[in-house]
Tab-separated table of C-alpha atoms and ligand atoms in Angstrom:
chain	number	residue	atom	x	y	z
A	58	UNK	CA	71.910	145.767	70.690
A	59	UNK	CA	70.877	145.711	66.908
A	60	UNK	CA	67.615	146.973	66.026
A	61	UNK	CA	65.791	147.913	62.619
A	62	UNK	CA	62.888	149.819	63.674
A	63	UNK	CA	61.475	150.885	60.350
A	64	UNK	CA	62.211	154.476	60.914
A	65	UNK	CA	66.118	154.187	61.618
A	66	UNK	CA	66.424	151.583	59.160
A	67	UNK	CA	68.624	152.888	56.108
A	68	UNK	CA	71.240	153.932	58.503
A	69	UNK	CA	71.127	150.201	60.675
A	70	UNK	CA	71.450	148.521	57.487
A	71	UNK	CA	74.443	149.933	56.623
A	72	UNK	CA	75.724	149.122	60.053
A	73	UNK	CA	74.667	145.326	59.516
A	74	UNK	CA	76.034	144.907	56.110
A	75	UNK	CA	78.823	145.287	57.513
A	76	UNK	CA	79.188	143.432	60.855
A	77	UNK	CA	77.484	140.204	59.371
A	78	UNK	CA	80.343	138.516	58.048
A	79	UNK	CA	80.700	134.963	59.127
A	80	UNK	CA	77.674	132.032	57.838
A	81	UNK	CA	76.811	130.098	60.029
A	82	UNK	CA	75.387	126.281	59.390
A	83	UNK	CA	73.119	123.910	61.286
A	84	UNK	CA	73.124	120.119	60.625
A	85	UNK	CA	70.860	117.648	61.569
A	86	UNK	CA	70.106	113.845	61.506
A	87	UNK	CA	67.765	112.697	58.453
A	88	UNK	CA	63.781	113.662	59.642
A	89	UNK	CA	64.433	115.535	62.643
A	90	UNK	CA	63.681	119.579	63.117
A	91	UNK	CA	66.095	122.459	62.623
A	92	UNK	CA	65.917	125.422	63.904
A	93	UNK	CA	67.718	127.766	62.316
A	94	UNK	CA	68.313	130.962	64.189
A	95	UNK	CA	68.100	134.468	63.621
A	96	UNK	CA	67.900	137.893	66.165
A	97	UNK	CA	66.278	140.861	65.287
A	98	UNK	CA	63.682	143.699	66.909
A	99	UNK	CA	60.193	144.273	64.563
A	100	UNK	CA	59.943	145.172	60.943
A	101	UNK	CA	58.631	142.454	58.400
A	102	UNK	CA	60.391	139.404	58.201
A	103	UNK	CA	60.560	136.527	55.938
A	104	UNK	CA	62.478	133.572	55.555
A	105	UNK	CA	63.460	132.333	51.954
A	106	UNK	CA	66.193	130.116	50.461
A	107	UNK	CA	68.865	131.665	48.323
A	108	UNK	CA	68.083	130.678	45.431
A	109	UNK	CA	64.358	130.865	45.666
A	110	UNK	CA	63.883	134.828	46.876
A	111	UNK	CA	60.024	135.107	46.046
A	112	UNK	CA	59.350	131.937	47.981
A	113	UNK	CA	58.403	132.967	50.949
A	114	UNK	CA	58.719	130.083	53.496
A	115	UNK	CA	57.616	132.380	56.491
A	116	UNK	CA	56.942	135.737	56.989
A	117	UNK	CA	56.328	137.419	60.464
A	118	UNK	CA	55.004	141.194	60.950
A	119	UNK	CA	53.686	143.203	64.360
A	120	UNK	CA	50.022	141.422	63.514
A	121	UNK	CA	50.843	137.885	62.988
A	122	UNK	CA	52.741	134.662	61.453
A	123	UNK	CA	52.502	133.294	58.144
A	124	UNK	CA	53.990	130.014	57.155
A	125	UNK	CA	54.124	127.262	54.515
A	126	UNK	CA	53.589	123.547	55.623
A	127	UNK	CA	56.669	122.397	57.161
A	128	UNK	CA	58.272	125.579	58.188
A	129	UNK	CA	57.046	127.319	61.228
A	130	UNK	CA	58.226	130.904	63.489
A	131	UNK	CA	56.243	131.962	66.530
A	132	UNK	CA	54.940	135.172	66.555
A	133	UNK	CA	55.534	135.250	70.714
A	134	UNK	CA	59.120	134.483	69.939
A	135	UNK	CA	58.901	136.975	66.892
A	136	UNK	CA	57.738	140.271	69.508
A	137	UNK	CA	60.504	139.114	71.522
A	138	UNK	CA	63.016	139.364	68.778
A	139	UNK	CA	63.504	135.704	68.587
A	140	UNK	CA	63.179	135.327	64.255
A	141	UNK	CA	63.547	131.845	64.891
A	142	UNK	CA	62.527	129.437	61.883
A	143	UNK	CA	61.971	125.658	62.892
A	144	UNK	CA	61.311	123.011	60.005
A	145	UNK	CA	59.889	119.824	61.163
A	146	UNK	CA	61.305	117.246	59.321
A	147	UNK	CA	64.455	118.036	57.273
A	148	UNK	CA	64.764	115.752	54.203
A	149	UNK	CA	67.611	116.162	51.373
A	150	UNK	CA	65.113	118.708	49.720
A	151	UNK	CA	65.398	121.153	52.460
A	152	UNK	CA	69.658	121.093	52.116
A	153	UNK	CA	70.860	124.530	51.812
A	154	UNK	CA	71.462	127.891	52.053
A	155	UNK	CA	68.545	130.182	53.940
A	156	UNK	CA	67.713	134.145	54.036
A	157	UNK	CA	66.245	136.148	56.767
A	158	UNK	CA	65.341	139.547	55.412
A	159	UNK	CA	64.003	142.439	58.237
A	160	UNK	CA	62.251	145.093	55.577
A	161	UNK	CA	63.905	143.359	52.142
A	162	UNK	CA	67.408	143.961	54.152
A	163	UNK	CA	69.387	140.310	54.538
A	164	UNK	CA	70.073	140.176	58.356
A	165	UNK	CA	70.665	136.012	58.270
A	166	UNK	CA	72.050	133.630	56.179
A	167	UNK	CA	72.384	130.082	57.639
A	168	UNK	CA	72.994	126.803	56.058
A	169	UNK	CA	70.925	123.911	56.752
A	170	UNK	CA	73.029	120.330	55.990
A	171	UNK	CA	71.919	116.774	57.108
A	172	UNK	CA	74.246	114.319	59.258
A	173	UNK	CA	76.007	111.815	56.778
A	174	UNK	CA	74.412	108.519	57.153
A	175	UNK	CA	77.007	105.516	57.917
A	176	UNK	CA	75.920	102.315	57.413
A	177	UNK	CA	77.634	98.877	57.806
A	178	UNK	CA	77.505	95.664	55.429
A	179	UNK	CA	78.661	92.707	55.178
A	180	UNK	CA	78.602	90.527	52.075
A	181	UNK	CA	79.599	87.366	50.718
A	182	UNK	CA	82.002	87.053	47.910
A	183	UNK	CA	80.119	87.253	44.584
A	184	UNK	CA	77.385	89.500	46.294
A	185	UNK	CA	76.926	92.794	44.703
A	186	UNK	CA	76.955	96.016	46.643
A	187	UNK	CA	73.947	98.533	46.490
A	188	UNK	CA	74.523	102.063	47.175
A	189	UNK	CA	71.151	104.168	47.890
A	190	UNK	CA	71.207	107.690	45.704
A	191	UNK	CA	68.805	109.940	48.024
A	192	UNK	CA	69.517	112.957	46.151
A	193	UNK	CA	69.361	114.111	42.568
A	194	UNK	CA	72.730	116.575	42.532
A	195	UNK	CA	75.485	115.190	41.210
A	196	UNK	CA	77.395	112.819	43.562
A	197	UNK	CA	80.709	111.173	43.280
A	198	UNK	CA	81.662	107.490	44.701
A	199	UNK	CA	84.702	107.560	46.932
A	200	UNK	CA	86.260	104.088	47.951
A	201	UNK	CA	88.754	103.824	50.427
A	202	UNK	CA	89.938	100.449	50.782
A	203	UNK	CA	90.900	98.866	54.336
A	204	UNK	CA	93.644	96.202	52.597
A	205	UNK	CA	96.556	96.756	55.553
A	206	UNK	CA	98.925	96.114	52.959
A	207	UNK	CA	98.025	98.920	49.940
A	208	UNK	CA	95.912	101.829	51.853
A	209	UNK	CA	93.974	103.770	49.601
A	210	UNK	CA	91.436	106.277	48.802
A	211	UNK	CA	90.100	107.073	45.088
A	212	UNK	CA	86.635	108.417	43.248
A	213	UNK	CA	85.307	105.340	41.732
A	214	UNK	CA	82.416	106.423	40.019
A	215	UNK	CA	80.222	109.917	39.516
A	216	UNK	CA	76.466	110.362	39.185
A	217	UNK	CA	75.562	113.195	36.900
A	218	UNK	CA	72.230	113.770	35.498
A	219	UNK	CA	71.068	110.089	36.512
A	220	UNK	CA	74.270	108.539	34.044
A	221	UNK	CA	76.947	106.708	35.799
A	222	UNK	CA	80.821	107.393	34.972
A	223	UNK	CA	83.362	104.764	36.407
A	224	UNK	CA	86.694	104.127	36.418
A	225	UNK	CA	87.708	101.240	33.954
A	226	UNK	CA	87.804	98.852	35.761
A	227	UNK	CA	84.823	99.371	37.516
A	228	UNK	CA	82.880	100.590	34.722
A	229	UNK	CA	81.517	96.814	33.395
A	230	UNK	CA	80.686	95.786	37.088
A	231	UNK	CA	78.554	99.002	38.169
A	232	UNK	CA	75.247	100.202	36.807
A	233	UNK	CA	72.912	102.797	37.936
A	234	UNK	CA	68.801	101.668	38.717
A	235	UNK	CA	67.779	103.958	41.430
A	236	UNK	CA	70.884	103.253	43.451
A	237	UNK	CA	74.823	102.542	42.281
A	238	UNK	CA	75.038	98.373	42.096
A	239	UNK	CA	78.738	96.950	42.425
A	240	UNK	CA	78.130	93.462	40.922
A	241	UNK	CA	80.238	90.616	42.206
A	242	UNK	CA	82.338	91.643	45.281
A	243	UNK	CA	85.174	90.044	46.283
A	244	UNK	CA	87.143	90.133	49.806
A	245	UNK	CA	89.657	92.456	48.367
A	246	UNK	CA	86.615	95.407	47.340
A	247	UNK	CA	85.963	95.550	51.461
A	248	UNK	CA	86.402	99.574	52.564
A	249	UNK	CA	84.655	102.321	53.032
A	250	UNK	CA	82.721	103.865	50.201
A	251	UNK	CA	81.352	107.490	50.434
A	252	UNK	CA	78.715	108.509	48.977
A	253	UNK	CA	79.344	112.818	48.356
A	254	UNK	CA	77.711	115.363	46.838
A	255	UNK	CA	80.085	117.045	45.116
A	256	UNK	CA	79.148	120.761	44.010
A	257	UNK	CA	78.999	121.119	48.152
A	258	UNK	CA	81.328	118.567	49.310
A	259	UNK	CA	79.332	116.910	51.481
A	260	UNK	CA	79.151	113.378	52.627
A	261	UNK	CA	75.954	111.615	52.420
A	262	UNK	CA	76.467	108.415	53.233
A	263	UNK	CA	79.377	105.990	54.217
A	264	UNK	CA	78.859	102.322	53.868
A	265	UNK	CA	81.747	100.385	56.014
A	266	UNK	CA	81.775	97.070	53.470
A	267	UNK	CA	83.337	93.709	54.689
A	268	UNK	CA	83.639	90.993	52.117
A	269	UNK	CA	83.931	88.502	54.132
A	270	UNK	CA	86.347	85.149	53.158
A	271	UNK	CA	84.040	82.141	52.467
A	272	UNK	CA	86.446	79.257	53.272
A	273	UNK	CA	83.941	77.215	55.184
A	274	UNK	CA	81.049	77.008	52.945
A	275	UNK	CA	82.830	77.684	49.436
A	276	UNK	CA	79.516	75.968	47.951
A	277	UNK	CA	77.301	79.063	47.721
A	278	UNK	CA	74.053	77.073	46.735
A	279	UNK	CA	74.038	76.123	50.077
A	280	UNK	CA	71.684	76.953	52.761
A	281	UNK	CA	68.379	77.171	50.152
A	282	UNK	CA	65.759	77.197	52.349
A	283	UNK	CA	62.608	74.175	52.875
A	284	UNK	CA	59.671	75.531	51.329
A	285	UNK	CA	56.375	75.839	54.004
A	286	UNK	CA	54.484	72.859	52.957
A	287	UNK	CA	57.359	70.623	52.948
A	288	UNK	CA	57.160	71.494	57.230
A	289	UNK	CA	53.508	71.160	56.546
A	290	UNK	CA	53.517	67.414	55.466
A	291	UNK	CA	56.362	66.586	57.788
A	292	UNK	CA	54.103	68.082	60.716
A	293	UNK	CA	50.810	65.944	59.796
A	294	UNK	CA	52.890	62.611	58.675
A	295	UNK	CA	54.290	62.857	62.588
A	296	UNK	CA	50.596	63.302	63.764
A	297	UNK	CA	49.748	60.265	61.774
A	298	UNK	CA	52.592	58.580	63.154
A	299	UNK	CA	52.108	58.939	66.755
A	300	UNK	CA	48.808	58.650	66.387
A	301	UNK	CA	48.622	54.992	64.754
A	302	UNK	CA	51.314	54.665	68.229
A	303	UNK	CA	49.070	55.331	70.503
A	304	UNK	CA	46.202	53.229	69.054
A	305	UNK	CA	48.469	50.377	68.839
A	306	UNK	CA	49.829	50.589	72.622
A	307	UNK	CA	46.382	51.308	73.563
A	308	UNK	CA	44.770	48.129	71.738
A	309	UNK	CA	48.326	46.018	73.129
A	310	UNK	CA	46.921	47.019	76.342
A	311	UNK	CA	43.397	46.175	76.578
A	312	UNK	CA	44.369	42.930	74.935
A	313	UNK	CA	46.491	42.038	77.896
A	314	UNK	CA	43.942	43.253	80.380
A	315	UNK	CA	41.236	40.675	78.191
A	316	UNK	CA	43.440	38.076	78.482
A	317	UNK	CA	44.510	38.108	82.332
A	318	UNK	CA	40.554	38.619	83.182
A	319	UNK	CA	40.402	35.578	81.167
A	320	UNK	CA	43.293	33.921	83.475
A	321	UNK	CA	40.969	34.528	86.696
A	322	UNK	CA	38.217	33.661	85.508
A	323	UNK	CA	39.584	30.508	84.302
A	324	UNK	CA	40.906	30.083	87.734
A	325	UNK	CA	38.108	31.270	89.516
A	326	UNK	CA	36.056	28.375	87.625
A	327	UNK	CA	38.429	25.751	88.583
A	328	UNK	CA	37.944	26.434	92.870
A	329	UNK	CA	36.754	23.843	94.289
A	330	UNK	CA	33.373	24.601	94.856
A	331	UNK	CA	32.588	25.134	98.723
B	181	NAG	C1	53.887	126.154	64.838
B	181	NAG	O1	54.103	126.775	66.091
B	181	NAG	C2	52.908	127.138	66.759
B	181	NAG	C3	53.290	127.897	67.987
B	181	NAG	O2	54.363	127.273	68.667
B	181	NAG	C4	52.103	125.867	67.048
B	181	NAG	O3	50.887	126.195	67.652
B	181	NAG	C5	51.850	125.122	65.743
B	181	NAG	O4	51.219	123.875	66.015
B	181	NAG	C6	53.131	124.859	65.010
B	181	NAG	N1	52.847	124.267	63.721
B	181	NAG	C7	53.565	123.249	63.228
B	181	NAG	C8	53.158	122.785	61.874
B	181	NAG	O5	54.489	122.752	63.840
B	182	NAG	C1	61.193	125.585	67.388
B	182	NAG	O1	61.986	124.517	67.900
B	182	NAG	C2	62.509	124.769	69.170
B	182	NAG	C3	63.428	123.634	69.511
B	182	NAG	O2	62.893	122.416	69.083
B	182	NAG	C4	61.357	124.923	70.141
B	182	NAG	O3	61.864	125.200	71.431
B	182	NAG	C5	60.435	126.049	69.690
B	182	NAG	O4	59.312	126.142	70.531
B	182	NAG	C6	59.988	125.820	68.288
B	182	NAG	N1	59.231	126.970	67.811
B	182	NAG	C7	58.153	126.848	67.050
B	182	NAG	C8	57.584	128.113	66.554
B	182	NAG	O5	57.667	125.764	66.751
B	183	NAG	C1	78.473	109.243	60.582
B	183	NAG	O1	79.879	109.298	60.751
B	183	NAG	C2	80.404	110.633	60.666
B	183	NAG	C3	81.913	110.527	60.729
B	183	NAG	O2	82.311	109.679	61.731
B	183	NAG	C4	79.826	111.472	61.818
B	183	NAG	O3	80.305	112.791	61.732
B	183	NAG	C5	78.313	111.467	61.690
B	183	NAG	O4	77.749	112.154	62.779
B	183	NAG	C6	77.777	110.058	61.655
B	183	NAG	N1	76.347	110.114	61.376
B	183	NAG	C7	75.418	109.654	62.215
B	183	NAG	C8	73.997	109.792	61.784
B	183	NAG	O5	75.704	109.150	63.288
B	184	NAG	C1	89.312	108.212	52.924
B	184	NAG	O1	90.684	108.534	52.842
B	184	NAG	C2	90.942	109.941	52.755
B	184	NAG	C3	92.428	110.109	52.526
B	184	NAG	O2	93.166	109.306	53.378
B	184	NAG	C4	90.462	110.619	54.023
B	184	NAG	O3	90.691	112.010	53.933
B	184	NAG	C5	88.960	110.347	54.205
B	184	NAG	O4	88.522	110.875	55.432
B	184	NAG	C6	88.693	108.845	54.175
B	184	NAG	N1	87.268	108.654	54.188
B	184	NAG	C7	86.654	107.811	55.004
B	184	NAG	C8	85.173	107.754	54.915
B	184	NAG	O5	87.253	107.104	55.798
């Protein structure tokens, strides 16, 4: 059992330097909590990322729990040895490497990634292809095509610094707004294209891209759809319509009722009177 009781400290640092040796890493899907975990008895502990030491994120003594918005550790779990940190909803900022310190010693180091997202599209020839950017590192475009015949799988393009670098002969069809735009797709550019960040290799996103073949419709003005008020006039001349119907069977009607009363009464005058 490890402990770093203030007292024996010095010595049970040494021993920990040496027997922490392997990192572990927690991923997670987009938004959801982490937890990343770390076991320890007392002492004052705080949770920081690497790079940012003097940013405490949380901070746990024998009194109490202190912790920024978005990060939280339970002092009941804390007494209990438990150095637990949970963040509740892990976005790209939170992607990376974290510190536990017990009395400025490191005791943890865990690494917090997020689940690539995979996505699937499917586009007609001509369409252009939008690939989102969520993060501001520098990211590289893999393609990997799905053409049976000539398997392959090649960076395309590289985001660095918000400017685009693409192959040649991708480089007049792609442009960079917010997100990487392929202009004008054809059936051969279906694949899989991988969105990576590339200082720590890991995959973002994956879009699974059909282009489909547009034999049936090759006319691709087709389909333009009826404005509202064209349904709107349609819908009132059909009132009009069936109502000018009904009026006319309706006035049909009571003329042939007027003219058979007319019959009997005609008849009824001729009788012979009684
Ligand atoms: C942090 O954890 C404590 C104890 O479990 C809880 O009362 C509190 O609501 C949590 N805060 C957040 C922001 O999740
Ligand atoms: C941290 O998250 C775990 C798992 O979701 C949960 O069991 C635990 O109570 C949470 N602790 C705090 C301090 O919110
Ligand atoms: C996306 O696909 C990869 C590889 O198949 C998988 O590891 C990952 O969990 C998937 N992501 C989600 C959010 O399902
Ligand atoms: C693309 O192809 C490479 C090499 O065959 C493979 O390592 C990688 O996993 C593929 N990526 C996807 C997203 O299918």
């Amino acid at each position: 059992m490890l402990s770093c009781y203030r007292c024996h400290c010095a010595l049970l640092l040494v021993l920990l330097t040496v027997t922490t040796g392997s990192f572990p890493s927690v991923k997670v899907n987009l938004h959801d909590a982490a937890t990343l975990t770390c076991s320890q008895y007392s002492g004052l502990v705080t949770w920081t990322v690497i790079h940012k030491p003097r940013d405490i994120l949380a901070q746990c003594d024998q009194i109490s729990c202190q912790s920024q918005e978005g990060f939280n550790m339970s002092h009941d779990e804390y007494l209990k040895g438990d150095l637990s940190l949970n963040i509740t909803d892990v976005d790209y900022t939170k992607r990376g490497w974290y510190t536990c310190t017990c009395n400025n010693k490191d005791i943890c180091d865990v690494s917090l990634q997020i689940e690539a997202l995979n996505s699937s599209v499917k586009t007609k020839p001509g369409d252009s292809l939008v690939l989102d950017l969520p993060i501001s590192e520098p990211v590289e475009v893999i393609y990997n095509s799905t053409d049976a015949a000539a398997p392959s799988s090649e960076q395309i393009c590289t985001v660095h610094e918000r400017s685009l670098q693409c192959k040649d002969e991708y480089s007049r069809r792609a442009s960079l707004i917010s997100v990487v735009e392929l202009r004008g797709t054809a059936p051969s550019d279906s694949g899989v294209y991988t969105i990576q960040d590339i200082k720590n290799e890991e995959v973002i996103h994956t879009y699974t891209v059909i282009v489909e073949e547009d034999q049936l419709h090759p006319d691709r003005g087709q389909g333009v759809p009826v404005p509202v008020w064209v349904w709107t006039l349609m819908g009132v001349l059909v009132l009009l319509l069936m109502g000018s119907m009904v009026m006319n069977v309706w006035q049909w009607r009571t003329n042939q009722l007027q003219k058979r009363v007319d019959r009997i009464k005609i008849k009824t005058n001729n009788l012979p009177n009684l």
